[in-house]
Amino acid sequence: MDSKLLARIGAVIFVAIAITMTAIEMSRAPEPPRAGPAAVAETSATDPLLIELRRCQSIGAAGASDPDCLRAWAENRRRFLAPGALPAARIADGATPQEN
């Protein structure tokens, strides 16, 4: 067999497989959305730290001198830097932020 003929047969087979796979994929029903974002929204609605951080964000520049905002920001830093910590328990007990 001629190598050009073999290349053409291979190309035709490849295109046929690609068209078949595309047709199969287009005929599938769309998958329902996953519950990932809803679970994150539910967690953020019950997390006291996130509620406090949103309050601090809403008061603007006054949050820089608010002791509760300073404590929330310190706790947020600890949560970010030490993922094994229990931040919800520490912010609820009213502990003062520690400056490093």
One Martini backbone bead per residue (centre of mass of N, CA, C, O) as a GRO file, in nm:
protein
  100
    1MET     BB    1   0.099   0.034   0.016
    2ASP     BB    2   0.046   0.355   0.023
    3SER     BB    3   0.121   0.617   0.233
    4LYS     BB    4  -0.101   0.815   0.144
    5LEU     BB    5  -0.340   0.623   0.179
    6LEU     BB    6  -0.296   0.567   0.481
    7ALA     BB    7  -0.325   0.864   0.572
    8ARG     BB    8  -0.615   0.904   0.467
    9ILE     BB    9  -0.750   0.680   0.631
   10GLY     BB   10  -0.669   0.791   0.908
   11ALA     BB   11  -0.809   1.067   0.878
   12VAL     BB   12  -1.096   0.960   0.837
   13ILE     BB   13  -1.115   0.806   1.104
   14PHE     BB   14  -1.065   1.047   1.289
   15VAL     BB   15  -1.307   1.221   1.195
   16ALA     BB   16  -1.527   1.014   1.259
   17ILE     BB   17  -1.473   0.999   1.562
   18ALA     BB   18  -1.509   1.302   1.624
   19ILE     BB   19  -1.803   1.323   1.526
   20THR     BB   20  -1.924   1.107   1.710
   21MET     BB   21  -1.842   1.234   1.982
   22THR     BB   22  -1.991   1.501   1.940
   23ALA     BB   23  -2.277   1.383   1.908
   24ILE     BB   24  -2.289   1.249   2.185
   25GLU     BB   25  -2.238   1.505   2.359
   26MET     BB   26  -2.485   1.674   2.243
   27SER     BB   27  -2.711   1.452   2.342
   28ARG     BB   28  -2.667   1.524   2.619
   29ALA     BB   29  -2.760   1.608   2.918
   30PRO     BB   30  -2.748   1.839   3.137
   31GLU     BB   31  -2.604   1.909   3.425
   32PRO     BB   32  -2.646   1.971   3.732
   33PRO     BB   33  -2.571   2.173   3.965
   34ARG     BB   34  -2.376   2.212   4.216
   35ALA     BB   35  -2.354   2.257   4.586
   36GLY     BB   36  -2.111   2.447   4.649
   37PRO     BB   37  -2.211   2.752   4.677
   38ALA     BB   38  -2.439   2.691   4.884
   39ALA     BB   39  -2.255   2.587   5.111
   40VAL     BB   40  -2.092   2.848   5.145
   41ALA     BB   41  -2.333   3.037   5.212
   42GLU     BB   42  -2.424   2.883   5.465
   43THR     BB   43  -2.160   2.912   5.627
   44SER     BB   44  -2.139   3.229   5.617
   45ALA     BB   45  -2.416   3.276   5.777
   46THR     BB   46  -2.294   3.121   6.058
   47ASP     BB   47  -2.030   3.279   6.073
   48PRO     BB   48  -1.912   3.510   6.294
   49LEU     BB   49  -1.668   3.620   6.141
   50LEU     BB   50  -1.807   3.694   5.871
   51ILE     BB   51  -2.013   3.883   5.992
   52GLU     BB   52  -1.806   4.082   6.114
   53LEU     BB   53  -1.656   4.150   5.850
   54ARG     BB   54  -1.901   4.275   5.710
   55ARG     BB   55  -1.948   4.498   5.915
   56CYS     BB   56  -1.670   4.631   5.881
   57GLN     BB   57  -1.707   4.692   5.581
   58SER     BB   58  -1.967   4.877   5.614
   59ILE     BB   59  -1.817   5.111   5.802
   60GLY     BB   60  -1.531   5.139   5.704
   61ALA     BB   61  -1.302   5.351   5.849
   62ALA     BB   62  -1.413   5.288   6.143
   63GLY     BB   63  -1.285   4.994   6.160
   64ALA     BB   64  -0.987   5.080   6.247
   65SER     BB   65  -1.107   5.157   6.562
   66ASP     BB   66  -1.252   4.895   6.607
   67PRO     BB   67  -1.220   4.633   6.824
   68ASP     BB   68  -1.389   4.414   6.679
   69CYS     BB   69  -1.240   4.440   6.406
   70LEU     BB   70  -0.957   4.381   6.505
   71ARG     BB   71  -1.026   4.096   6.607
   72ALA     BB   72  -1.131   3.983   6.338
   73TRP     BB   73  -0.871   4.028   6.173
   74ALA     BB   74  -0.688   3.858   6.352
   75GLU     BB   75  -0.851   3.596   6.317
   76ASN     BB   76  -0.824   3.582   6.010
   77ARG     BB   77  -0.520   3.549   6.009
   78ARG     BB   78  -0.510   3.290   6.178
   79ARG     BB   79  -0.685   3.123   5.985
   80PHE     BB   80  -0.496   3.150   5.740
   81LEU     BB   81  -0.216   3.053   5.887
   82ALA     BB   82  -0.404   2.838   6.079
   83PRO     BB   83  -0.610   2.584   5.977
   84GLY     BB   84  -0.628   2.413   6.266
   85ALA     BB   85  -0.791   2.610   6.397
   86LEU     BB   86  -1.051   2.763   6.623
   87PRO     BB   87  -1.201   3.052   6.544
   88ALA     BB   88  -1.497   3.057   6.654
   89ALA     BB   89  -1.419   3.024   6.957
   90ARG     BB   90  -1.229   3.277   6.989
   91ILE     BB   91  -1.427   3.510   6.902
   92ALA     BB   92  -1.655   3.449   7.118
   93ASP     BB   93  -1.474   3.507   7.393
   94GLY     BB   94  -1.323   3.803   7.360
   95ALA     BB   95  -1.050   3.817   7.259
   96THR     BB   96  -0.763   3.975   7.219
   97PRO     BB   97  -0.548   4.099   7.010
   98GLN     BB   98  -0.236   4.002   6.873
   99GLU     BB   99   0.062   4.157   6.831
  100ASN     BB  100   0.364   4.111   6.618
   0.00000   0.00000   0.00000
